[in-house]
Amino acid sequence: ASKEVTAQAFLRVDDPSMRSFENRIRQILMSSGSTTFTKIANKWNTALIGLATYFREAMINTQEILDLLVKCENKIQTRIKIGLNSKMPSRFPPVVFYCPKELGGLGMLS
């Protein structure tokens, strides 16, 4: 027998990178004084695409980054809701956020 051993490695997103992403979202929220909702959604999309293209499948194996994404996405949506002076769920069906701009949504990625 050749005594060959196979192993499987699961890549993960490191803590500093997660903190960096969280800080980027904080920065978007802090600097979004009287910005348009579309601009906030676009900045979220840019941050999300940047993270996903760099870490790719490592994200799937990192529960913490998945939780962080949900948390940050909710913060962005809450910021938009506050901008409209309302957080009533019935006024904000998911279609408002995720529908493409051509169809009247904000074109947010999830």
mmCIF file with all atom_site columns, C-alpha atoms in Angstrom:
data_model
loop_
_atom_site.group_PDB
_atom_site.id
_atom_site.type_symbol
_atom_site.label_atom_id
_atom_site.label_alt_id
_atom_site.label_comp_id
_atom_site.label_asym_id
_atom_site.label_entity_id
_atom_site.label_seq_id
_atom_site.pdbx_PDB_ins_code
_atom_site.Cartn_x
_atom_site.Cartn_y
_atom_site.Cartn_z
_atom_site.occupancy
_atom_site.B_iso_or_equiv
_atom_site.pdbx_formal_charge
_atom_site.auth_seq_id
_atom_site.auth_comp_id
_atom_site.auth_asym_id
_atom_site.auth_atom_id
_atom_site.pdbx_PDB_model_num
ATOM 1   C CA . ALA A 1 1   ? 0.000   0.000  0.000   1.00 0.00 ? 1   ALA A CA 1
ATOM 2   C CA . SER A 1 2   ? 1.192   3.505  -0.800  1.00 0.00 ? 2   SER A CA 1
ATOM 3   C CA . LYS A 1 3   ? -0.030  4.949  2.525   1.00 0.00 ? 3   LYS A CA 1
ATOM 4   C CA . GLU A 1 4   ? -1.511  7.922  0.706   1.00 0.00 ? 4   GLU A CA 1
ATOM 5   C CA . VAL A 1 5   ? -3.805  10.059 2.801   1.00 0.00 ? 5   VAL A CA 1
ATOM 6   C CA . THR A 1 6   ? -6.314  12.529 1.448   1.00 0.00 ? 6   THR A CA 1
ATOM 7   C CA . ALA A 1 7   ? -7.527  15.504 3.438   1.00 0.00 ? 7   ALA A CA 1
ATOM 8   C CA . GLN A 1 8   ? -10.220 18.069 2.953   1.00 0.00 ? 8   GLN A CA 1
ATOM 9   C CA . ALA A 1 9   ? -9.586  21.704 3.828   1.00 0.00 ? 9   ALA A CA 1
ATOM 10  C CA . PHE A 1 10  ? -12.383 24.159 4.529   1.00 0.00 ? 10  PHE A CA 1
ATOM 11  C CA . LEU A 1 11  ? -11.431 27.765 3.927   1.00 0.00 ? 11  LEU A CA 1
ATOM 12  C CA . ARG A 1 12  ? -12.823 30.342 6.323   1.00 0.00 ? 12  ARG A CA 1
ATOM 13  C CA . VAL A 1 13  ? -13.077 34.117 6.411   1.00 0.00 ? 13  VAL A CA 1
ATOM 14  C CA . ASP A 1 14  ? -10.690 35.547 9.022   1.00 0.00 ? 14  ASP A CA 1
ATOM 15  C CA . ASP A 1 15  ? -11.833 37.790 11.883  1.00 0.00 ? 15  ASP A CA 1
ATOM 16  C CA . PRO A 1 16  ? -9.962  40.941 10.767  1.00 0.00 ? 16  PRO A CA 1
ATOM 17  C CA . SER A 1 17  ? -11.658 40.731 7.363   1.00 0.00 ? 17  SER A CA 1
ATOM 18  C CA . MET A 1 18  ? -15.065 40.344 8.991   1.00 0.00 ? 18  MET A CA 1
ATOM 19  C CA . ARG A 1 19  ? -14.381 43.355 11.204  1.00 0.00 ? 19  ARG A CA 1
ATOM 20  C CA . SER A 1 20  ? -13.221 45.289 8.155   1.00 0.00 ? 20  SER A CA 1
ATOM 21  C CA . PHE A 1 21  ? -16.479 44.497 6.321   1.00 0.00 ? 21  PHE A CA 1
ATOM 22  C CA . GLU A 1 22  ? -18.551 45.438 9.364   1.00 0.00 ? 22  GLU A CA 1
ATOM 23  C CA . ASN A 1 23  ? -16.664 48.739 9.616   1.00 0.00 ? 23  ASN A CA 1
ATOM 24  C CA . ARG A 1 24  ? -17.268 49.413 5.925   1.00 0.00 ? 24  ARG A CA 1
ATOM 25  C CA . ILE A 1 25  ? -21.013 48.981 6.490   1.00 0.00 ? 25  ILE A CA 1
ATOM 26  C CA . ARG A 1 26  ? -20.816 51.220 9.576   1.00 0.00 ? 26  ARG A CA 1
ATOM 27  C CA . GLN A 1 27  ? -19.060 53.822 7.450   1.00 0.00 ? 27  GLN A CA 1
ATOM 28  C CA . ILE A 1 28  ? -21.826 53.617 4.821   1.00 0.00 ? 28  ILE A CA 1
ATOM 29  C CA . LEU A 1 29  ? -24.464 54.071 7.529   1.00 0.00 ? 29  LEU A CA 1
ATOM 30  C CA . MET A 1 30  ? -22.618 56.929 9.247   1.00 0.00 ? 30  MET A CA 1
ATOM 31  C CA . SER A 1 31  ? -21.969 58.860 6.031   1.00 0.00 ? 31  SER A CA 1
ATOM 32  C CA . SER A 1 32  ? -25.490 58.359 4.675   1.00 0.00 ? 32  SER A CA 1
ATOM 33  C CA . GLY A 1 33  ? -26.864 61.586 6.149   1.00 0.00 ? 33  GLY A CA 1
ATOM 34  C CA . SER A 1 34  ? -29.236 62.822 3.460   1.00 0.00 ? 34  SER A CA 1
ATOM 35  C CA . THR A 1 35  ? -28.077 60.413 0.755   1.00 0.00 ? 35  THR A CA 1
ATOM 36  C CA . THR A 1 36  ? -30.596 58.855 -1.613  1.00 0.00 ? 36  THR A CA 1
ATOM 37  C CA . PHE A 1 37  ? -31.811 55.334 -0.822  1.00 0.00 ? 37  PHE A CA 1
ATOM 38  C CA . THR A 1 38  ? -30.472 54.140 -4.176  1.00 0.00 ? 38  THR A CA 1
ATOM 39  C CA . LYS A 1 39  ? -26.977 55.347 -3.261  1.00 0.00 ? 39  LYS A CA 1
ATOM 40  C CA . ILE A 1 40  ? -27.105 53.514 0.084   1.00 0.00 ? 40  ILE A CA 1
ATOM 41  C CA . ALA A 1 41  ? -28.270 50.327 -1.685  1.00 0.00 ? 41  ALA A CA 1
ATOM 42  C CA . ASN A 1 42  ? -25.519 50.727 -4.310  1.00 0.00 ? 42  ASN A CA 1
ATOM 43  C CA . LYS A 1 43  ? -22.837 51.105 -1.634  1.00 0.00 ? 43  LYS A CA 1
ATOM 44  C CA . TRP A 1 44  ? -24.161 47.965 0.098   1.00 0.00 ? 44  TRP A CA 1
ATOM 45  C CA . ASN A 1 45  ? -24.042 46.096 -3.236  1.00 0.00 ? 45  ASN A CA 1
ATOM 46  C CA . THR A 1 46  ? -20.468 47.240 -3.865  1.00 0.00 ? 46  THR A CA 1
ATOM 47  C CA . ALA A 1 47  ? -19.320 46.153 -0.385  1.00 0.00 ? 47  ALA A CA 1
ATOM 48  C CA . LEU A 1 48  ? -21.103 42.797 -0.727  1.00 0.00 ? 48  LEU A CA 1
ATOM 49  C CA . ILE A 1 49  ? -19.708 42.077 -4.202  1.00 0.00 ? 49  ILE A CA 1
ATOM 50  C CA . GLY A 1 50  ? -16.207 43.004 -3.019  1.00 0.00 ? 50  GLY A CA 1
ATOM 51  C CA . LEU A 1 51  ? -16.469 40.589 -0.098  1.00 0.00 ? 51  LEU A CA 1
ATOM 52  C CA . ALA A 1 52  ? -17.952 37.772 -2.198  1.00 0.00 ? 52  ALA A CA 1
ATOM 53  C CA . THR A 1 53  ? -15.432 38.045 -5.037  1.00 0.00 ? 53  THR A CA 1
ATOM 54  C CA . TYR A 1 54  ? -12.492 38.012 -2.616  1.00 0.00 ? 54  TYR A CA 1
ATOM 55  C CA . PHE A 1 55  ? -13.609 35.194 -0.323  1.00 0.00 ? 55  PHE A CA 1
ATOM 56  C CA . ARG A 1 56  ? -15.874 33.204 -2.654  1.00 0.00 ? 56  ARG A CA 1
ATOM 57  C CA . GLU A 1 57  ? -16.711 29.756 -1.246  1.00 0.00 ? 57  GLU A CA 1
ATOM 58  C CA . ALA A 1 58  ? -14.881 30.469 2.030   1.00 0.00 ? 58  ALA A CA 1
ATOM 59  C CA . MET A 1 59  ? -17.970 32.481 2.992   1.00 0.00 ? 59  MET A CA 1
ATOM 60  C CA . ILE A 1 60  ? -20.188 29.395 2.875   1.00 0.00 ? 60  ILE A CA 1
ATOM 61  C CA . ASN A 1 61  ? -18.014 27.616 5.455   1.00 0.00 ? 61  ASN A CA 1
ATOM 62  C CA . THR A 1 62  ? -17.957 30.589 7.840   1.00 0.00 ? 62  THR A CA 1
ATOM 63  C CA . GLN A 1 63  ? -21.169 30.835 9.842   1.00 0.00 ? 63  GLN A CA 1
ATOM 64  C CA . GLU A 1 64  ? -20.016 34.082 11.479  1.00 0.00 ? 64  GLU A CA 1
ATOM 65  C CA . ILE A 1 65  ? -19.772 35.955 8.165   1.00 0.00 ? 65  ILE A CA 1
ATOM 66  C CA . LEU A 1 66  ? -23.203 34.682 7.127   1.00 0.00 ? 66  LEU A CA 1
ATOM 67  C CA . ASP A 1 67  ? -24.655 35.955 10.413  1.00 0.00 ? 67  ASP A CA 1
ATOM 68  C CA . LEU A 1 68  ? -22.824 39.252 9.951   1.00 0.00 ? 68  LEU A CA 1
ATOM 69  C CA . LEU A 1 69  ? -24.215 39.651 6.433   1.00 0.00 ? 69  LEU A CA 1
ATOM 70  C CA . VAL A 1 70  ? -27.770 39.215 7.712   1.00 0.00 ? 70  VAL A CA 1
ATOM 71  C CA . LYS A 1 71  ? -27.126 41.704 10.516  1.00 0.00 ? 71  LYS A CA 1
ATOM 72  C CA . CYS A 1 72  ? -25.578 44.315 8.211   1.00 0.00 ? 72  CYS A CA 1
ATOM 73  C CA . GLU A 1 73  ? -28.253 43.891 5.540   1.00 0.00 ? 73  GLU A CA 1
ATOM 74  C CA . ASN A 1 74  ? -30.912 44.507 8.191   1.00 0.00 ? 74  ASN A CA 1
ATOM 75  C CA . LYS A 1 75  ? -29.065 47.627 9.363   1.00 0.00 ? 75  LYS A CA 1
ATOM 76  C CA . ILE A 1 76  ? -28.985 48.998 5.806   1.00 0.00 ? 76  ILE A CA 1
ATOM 77  C CA . GLN A 1 77  ? -32.701 48.301 5.364   1.00 0.00 ? 77  GLN A CA 1
ATOM 78  C CA . THR A 1 78  ? -33.504 49.846 8.745   1.00 0.00 ? 78  THR A CA 1
ATOM 79  C CA . ARG A 1 79  ? -31.550 52.968 7.730   1.00 0.00 ? 79  ARG A CA 1
ATOM 80  C CA . ILE A 1 80  ? -33.710 53.256 4.600   1.00 0.00 ? 80  ILE A CA 1
ATOM 81  C CA . LYS A 1 81  ? -36.892 52.695 6.624   1.00 0.00 ? 81  LYS A CA 1
ATOM 82  C CA . ILE A 1 82  ? -35.899 55.388 9.115   1.00 0.00 ? 82  ILE A CA 1
ATOM 83  C CA . GLY A 1 83  ? -35.222 57.685 6.170   1.00 0.00 ? 83  GLY A CA 1
ATOM 84  C CA . LEU A 1 84  ? -38.885 57.269 5.261   1.00 0.00 ? 84  LEU A CA 1
ATOM 85  C CA . ASN A 1 85  ? -39.788 57.837 8.901   1.00 0.00 ? 85  ASN A CA 1
ATOM 86  C CA . SER A 1 86  ? -41.414 54.443 9.299   1.00 0.00 ? 86  SER A CA 1
ATOM 87  C CA . LYS A 1 87  ? -40.398 50.929 10.283  1.00 0.00 ? 87  LYS A CA 1
ATOM 88  C CA . MET A 1 88  ? -43.806 49.339 9.773   1.00 0.00 ? 88  MET A CA 1
ATOM 89  C CA . PRO A 1 89  ? -43.129 45.964 8.069   1.00 0.00 ? 89  PRO A CA 1
ATOM 90  C CA . SER A 1 90  ? -46.288 46.057 5.925   1.00 0.00 ? 90  SER A CA 1
ATOM 91  C CA . ARG A 1 91  ? -44.959 49.181 4.190   1.00 0.00 ? 91  ARG A CA 1
ATOM 92  C CA . PHE A 1 92  ? -41.713 47.453 3.262   1.00 0.00 ? 92  PHE A CA 1
ATOM 93  C CA . PRO A 1 93  ? -42.261 44.123 1.542   1.00 0.00 ? 93  PRO A CA 1
ATOM 94  C CA . PRO A 1 94  ? -38.952 42.580 0.387   1.00 0.00 ? 94  PRO A CA 1
ATOM 95  C CA . VAL A 1 95  ? -39.799 43.536 -3.207  1.00 0.00 ? 95  VAL A CA 1
ATOM 96  C CA . VAL A 1 96  ? -39.100 47.204 -2.333  1.00 0.00 ? 96  VAL A CA 1
ATOM 97  C CA . PHE A 1 97  ? -35.457 46.360 -1.594  1.00 0.00 ? 97  PHE A CA 1
ATOM 98  C CA . TYR A 1 98  ? -34.650 43.512 -3.967  1.00 0.00 ? 98  TYR A CA 1
ATOM 99  C CA . CYS A 1 99  ? -36.607 44.427 -7.083  1.00 0.00 ? 99  CYS A CA 1
ATOM 100 C CA . PRO A 1 100 ? -34.391 45.810 -9.892  1.00 0.00 ? 100 PRO A CA 1
ATOM 101 C CA . LYS A 1 101 ? -34.340 49.588 -10.314 1.00 0.00 ? 101 LYS A CA 1
ATOM 102 C CA . GLU A 1 102 ? -35.962 49.285 -13.746 1.00 0.00 ? 102 GLU A CA 1
ATOM 103 C CA . LEU A 1 103 ? -39.047 47.906 -11.996 1.00 0.00 ? 103 LEU A CA 1
ATOM 104 C CA . GLY A 1 104 ? -39.076 50.497 -9.228  1.00 0.00 ? 104 GLY A CA 1
ATOM 105 C CA . GLY A 1 105 ? -37.080 48.704 -6.525  1.00 0.00 ? 105 GLY A CA 1
ATOM 106 C CA . LEU A 1 106 ? -33.717 49.552 -4.991  1.00 0.00 ? 106 LEU A CA 1
ATOM 107 C CA . GLY A 1 107 ? -31.890 46.650 -6.632  1.00 0.00 ? 107 GLY A CA 1
ATOM 108 C CA . MET A 1 108 ? -30.306 45.469 -3.379  1.00 0.00 ? 108 MET A CA 1
ATOM 109 C CA . LEU A 1 109 ? -28.318 42.242 -3.429  1.00 0.00 ? 109 LEU A CA 1
ATOM 110 C CA . SER A 1 110 ? -28.818 39.725 -0.660  1.00 0.00 ? 110 SER A CA 1
#
